[in-house]
Amino acid sequence: MAALQLSFLLLLFLVTPKPTVSTNSEGAALYALRTALKDPANVLQSWDPTLVNPCTWFHVTCDGKNRVIRLDLGNSNVTGSLSPEIGKLQHLKYLELYGNNLDGRIPEELGNLKNLVSMDLYANRFEGNIPKTFGKLKSLKFLRLNNNRLTGSIPRELASLSNLKVFDVSNNDLCGTIPTEGPFSEFPMQSFNNNKRLNGPELHGLVPYDFGC
């Protein structure tokens, strides 16, 4: 009798539907971001981790192969910090997180987003250094980090970003000198305004000196 009951319980276990858990790595990365954020306006309520992929979630755009290429949470009233898992969105082209209350450091894992064209993190409360790993973002054209609480110097690695057309770090607390190589020869001085410890452009042929850093 006991053996019959055991067999019945085993059969019941096998045929009972199990909760579906997403195996999509991009969905998992985005859900990790959601769990790190506070969302008083419920703009992330459609982010359901049990779906096969996140392409039906609001504020997420995918290409024809169901790969996440855009994340747009600008002016969404979310708070909290960015999870490093966001660096796993390998096909991401547009990262729009401006106008929120995000704080903490900018994850260096964002430097893994090799297809990124535009990164807008302005008007938040990010602090700490600009990651040197941003120097790996060879497709990047727009980088706006203004109106945060960033400190440290402007990474010289950014001078290798030949496609960079717009760069804005105004209204932070950066220090040192402004690079002059690569795309930095084209950026207007307004891009660097209101950084009290940031000095003028580097003199050609001299080693950069980070005043006050």
Short mmCIF file of C-alpha atoms in Angstrom, two decimals:
data_model
loop_
_atom_site.label_atom_id
_atom_site.label_comp_id
_atom_site.label_asym_id
_atom_site.label_seq_id
_atom_site.Cartn_x
_atom_site.Cartn_y
_atom_site.Cartn_z
CA MET A 1 0.00 0.00 0.00
CA ALA A 2 2.81 2.38 0.93
CA ALA A 3 4.53 1.63 -2.36
CA LEU A 4 1.31 2.42 -4.26
CA GLN A 5 0.96 5.76 -2.45
CA LEU A 6 4.58 6.62 -3.21
CA SER A 7 4.07 5.85 -6.89
CA PHE A 8 0.96 8.03 -6.98
CA LEU A 9 2.79 10.95 -5.36
CA LEU A 10 5.67 10.58 -7.82
CA LEU A 11 3.26 10.58 -10.77
CA LEU A 12 1.49 13.66 -9.38
CA PHE A 13 4.81 15.47 -9.07
CA LEU A 14 5.73 14.69 -12.67
CA VAL A 15 2.46 15.88 -14.22
CA THR A 16 1.91 19.01 -12.06
CA PRO A 17 2.76 22.15 -14.08
CA LYS A 18 5.85 23.90 -12.80
CA PRO A 19 6.24 27.70 -12.76
CA THR A 20 7.98 28.81 -15.93
CA VAL A 21 11.26 30.58 -15.28
CA SER A 22 12.89 32.60 -18.01
CA THR A 23 16.09 31.12 -19.38
CA ASN A 24 16.75 34.20 -21.50
CA SER A 25 19.96 35.82 -20.25
CA GLU A 26 18.87 39.31 -21.31
CA GLY A 27 15.59 38.96 -19.45
CA ALA A 28 17.48 37.81 -16.37
CA ALA A 29 19.82 40.82 -16.63
CA LEU A 30 16.93 43.24 -16.90
CA TYR A 31 15.08 41.61 -14.02
CA ALA A 32 18.20 41.98 -11.89
CA LEU A 33 18.06 45.68 -12.72
CA ARG A 34 14.41 45.82 -11.71
CA THR A 35 15.06 44.20 -8.33
CA ALA A 36 17.76 46.81 -7.62
CA LEU A 37 15.41 49.71 -8.30
CA LYS A 38 12.51 51.30 -6.46
CA ASP A 39 9.64 52.00 -8.82
CA PRO A 40 6.96 54.19 -7.17
CA ALA A 41 5.21 54.88 -10.49
CA ASN A 42 5.08 51.15 -11.42
CA VAL A 43 6.66 51.74 -14.82
CA LEU A 44 8.29 48.29 -14.55
CA GLN A 45 5.15 46.34 -13.69
CA SER A 46 5.18 44.58 -17.09
CA TRP A 47 8.67 43.15 -16.45
CA ASP A 48 7.58 39.54 -15.91
CA PRO A 49 10.54 37.15 -15.45
CA THR A 50 8.41 34.11 -16.35
CA LEU A 51 8.18 35.14 -20.01
CA VAL A 52 10.46 33.57 -22.59
CA ASN A 53 12.11 36.88 -23.41
CA PRO A 54 11.64 40.55 -22.37
CA CYS A 55 10.58 41.85 -25.79
CA THR A 56 6.98 42.48 -24.65
CA TRP A 57 8.04 44.50 -21.62
CA PHE A 58 7.34 48.23 -21.65
CA HIS A 59 10.40 50.47 -22.14
CA VAL A 60 12.32 47.61 -23.81
CA THR A 61 12.88 47.41 -27.58
CA CYS A 62 14.13 44.31 -29.41
CA ASP A 63 15.33 43.66 -32.94
CA GLY A 64 13.94 41.06 -35.33
CA LYS A 65 15.87 38.32 -33.53
CA ASN A 66 14.36 39.12 -30.12
CA ARG A 67 17.57 40.72 -28.88
CA VAL A 68 17.33 43.75 -26.61
CA ILE A 69 18.68 46.82 -28.42
CA ARG A 70 17.12 49.68 -26.45
CA LEU A 71 16.31 50.37 -22.81
CA ASP A 72 14.42 53.62 -22.27
CA LEU A 73 13.66 54.57 -18.68
CA GLY A 74 14.23 58.29 -19.05
CA ASN A 75 12.22 60.45 -16.63
CA SER A 76 10.61 57.38 -15.06
CA ASN A 77 11.01 58.40 -11.40
CA VAL A 78 12.96 55.25 -10.51
CA THR A 79 15.52 55.27 -7.71
CA GLY A 80 18.30 52.95 -6.58
CA SER A 81 21.54 51.79 -8.14
CA LEU A 82 22.43 50.10 -11.41
CA SER A 83 23.10 46.38 -11.17
CA PRO A 84 26.29 45.18 -12.93
CA GLU A 85 24.19 42.56 -14.78
CA ILE A 86 23.16 45.29 -17.20
CA GLY A 87 26.55 44.73 -18.83
CA LYS A 88 25.22 41.40 -20.14
CA LEU A 89 22.93 43.09 -22.67
CA GLN A 90 25.42 42.42 -25.43
CA HIS A 91 23.25 43.75 -28.27
CA LEU A 92 22.15 46.95 -26.54
CA LYS A 93 22.52 50.10 -28.68
CA TYR A 94 20.65 52.72 -26.66
CA LEU A 95 20.74 53.09 -22.89
CA GLU A 96 18.44 55.91 -21.74
CA LEU A 97 18.31 56.32 -17.96
CA TYR A 98 18.33 60.12 -17.69
CA GLY A 99 16.23 62.21 -15.36
CA ASN A 100 15.77 59.78 -12.47
CA ASN A 101 17.19 59.49 -8.95
CA LEU A 102 19.73 56.76 -9.61
CA ASP A 103 22.72 56.80 -7.29
CA GLY A 104 25.87 54.89 -6.44
CA ARG A 105 28.68 54.17 -8.85
CA ILE A 106 28.30 53.62 -12.57
CA PRO A 107 29.10 49.90 -13.06
CA GLU A 108 32.31 49.29 -14.98
CA GLU A 109 30.49 46.37 -16.63
CA LEU A 110 28.80 48.91 -18.91
CA GLY A 111 32.08 48.83 -20.81
CA ASN A 112 31.07 45.38 -22.08
CA LEU A 113 28.23 46.85 -24.17
CA LYS A 114 30.29 46.84 -27.36
CA ASN A 115 27.34 47.72 -29.62
CA LEU A 116 26.28 50.77 -27.62
CA VAL A 117 25.68 53.89 -29.71
CA SER A 118 24.13 56.20 -27.09
CA MET A 119 24.39 56.29 -23.30
CA ASP A 120 22.37 58.94 -21.45
CA LEU A 121 22.84 58.83 -17.68
CA TYR A 122 22.49 62.56 -17.09
CA ALA A 123 20.39 64.23 -14.37
CA ASN A 124 20.77 61.52 -11.72
CA ARG A 125 22.87 61.25 -8.57
CA PHE A 126 25.67 58.96 -9.75
CA GLU A 127 28.93 59.33 -7.85
CA GLY A 128 32.46 58.02 -8.08
CA ASN A 129 34.66 57.86 -11.16
CA ILE A 130 33.76 57.60 -14.82
CA PRO A 131 34.67 53.97 -15.61
CA LYS A 132 37.82 53.55 -17.66
CA THR A 133 36.12 50.59 -19.32
CA PHE A 134 34.08 53.09 -21.38
CA GLY A 135 37.18 53.23 -23.57
CA LYS A 136 36.08 49.87 -25.02
CA LEU A 137 32.82 51.28 -26.40
CA LYS A 138 34.10 51.80 -29.94
CA SER A 139 30.60 52.27 -31.43
CA LEU A 140 29.63 54.99 -28.96
CA LYS A 141 28.52 58.31 -30.48
CA PHE A 142 26.69 59.99 -27.59
CA LEU A 143 27.83 59.98 -23.95
CA ARG A 144 25.98 62.32 -21.60
CA LEU A 145 26.89 62.14 -17.92
CA ASN A 146 26.12 65.72 -16.95
CA ASN A 147 24.29 66.80 -13.79
CA ASN A 148 25.47 64.04 -11.50
CA ARG A 149 27.97 63.86 -8.63
CA LEU A 150 30.87 62.25 -10.46
CA THR A 151 34.41 62.75 -9.19
CA GLY A 152 37.92 61.92 -10.37
CA SER A 153 39.50 62.73 -13.71
CA ILE A 154 38.24 62.17 -17.25
CA PRO A 155 39.65 58.78 -18.29
CA ARG A 156 42.23 59.14 -21.05
CA GLU A 157 40.89 55.88 -22.50
CA LEU A 158 37.94 57.87 -23.87
CA ALA A 159 40.25 59.64 -26.31
CA SER A 160 40.32 56.43 -28.37
CA LEU A 161 36.57 56.62 -29.11
CA SER A 162 36.84 57.86 -32.67
CA ASN A 163 33.06 57.74 -33.25
CA LEU A 164 32.18 59.88 -30.22
CA LYS A 165 30.32 63.00 -31.40
CA VAL A 166 28.65 64.29 -28.22
CA PHE A 167 30.26 64.26 -24.78
CA ASP A 168 28.87 66.13 -21.76
CA VAL A 169 30.15 65.93 -18.19
CA SER A 170 29.09 69.41 -17.08
CA ASN A 171 27.77 69.97 -13.55
CA ASN A 172 29.76 67.30 -11.73
CA ASP A 173 32.82 67.44 -9.47
CA LEU A 174 35.50 66.23 -11.86
CA CYS A 175 39.13 67.20 -11.47
CA GLY A 176 42.38 67.15 -13.41
CA THR A 177 42.76 68.37 -16.98
CA ILE A 178 40.67 67.99 -20.13
CA PRO A 179 42.06 65.62 -22.79
CA THR A 180 42.79 67.10 -26.19
CA GLU A 181 43.37 63.99 -28.27
CA GLY A 182 40.92 62.17 -30.51
CA PRO A 183 37.34 63.44 -30.37
CA PHE A 184 38.15 65.79 -27.48
CA SER A 185 39.61 68.27 -29.96
CA GLU A 186 36.05 68.91 -31.19
CA PHE A 187 34.02 69.15 -27.98
CA PRO A 188 32.96 72.65 -26.88
CA MET A 189 33.99 73.91 -23.45
CA GLN A 190 30.32 73.87 -22.42
CA SER A 191 30.69 70.09 -22.22
CA PHE A 192 32.88 70.57 -19.14
CA ASN A 193 31.22 73.52 -17.39
CA ASN A 194 30.71 73.68 -13.62
CA ASN A 195 33.38 71.24 -12.53
CA LYS A 196 35.22 73.49 -10.06
CA ARG A 197 38.29 71.25 -9.84
CA LEU A 198 38.56 70.58 -13.57
CA ASN A 199 41.28 72.61 -15.25
CA GLY A 200 41.79 73.65 -18.84
CA PRO A 201 42.84 71.49 -21.78
CA GLU A 202 46.14 69.63 -21.59
CA LEU A 203 49.12 71.15 -23.30
CA HIS A 204 50.33 69.07 -26.22
CA GLY A 205 53.50 67.14 -25.53
CA LEU A 206 53.17 67.29 -21.77
CA VAL A 207 52.16 64.55 -19.38
CA PRO A 208 48.58 65.14 -18.13
CA TYR A 209 48.55 66.58 -14.63
CA ASP A 210 45.51 65.86 -12.52
CA PHE A 211 45.24 68.95 -10.37
CA GLY A 212 43.50 68.18 -7.10
CA CYS A 213 42.61 64.59 -7.97
#
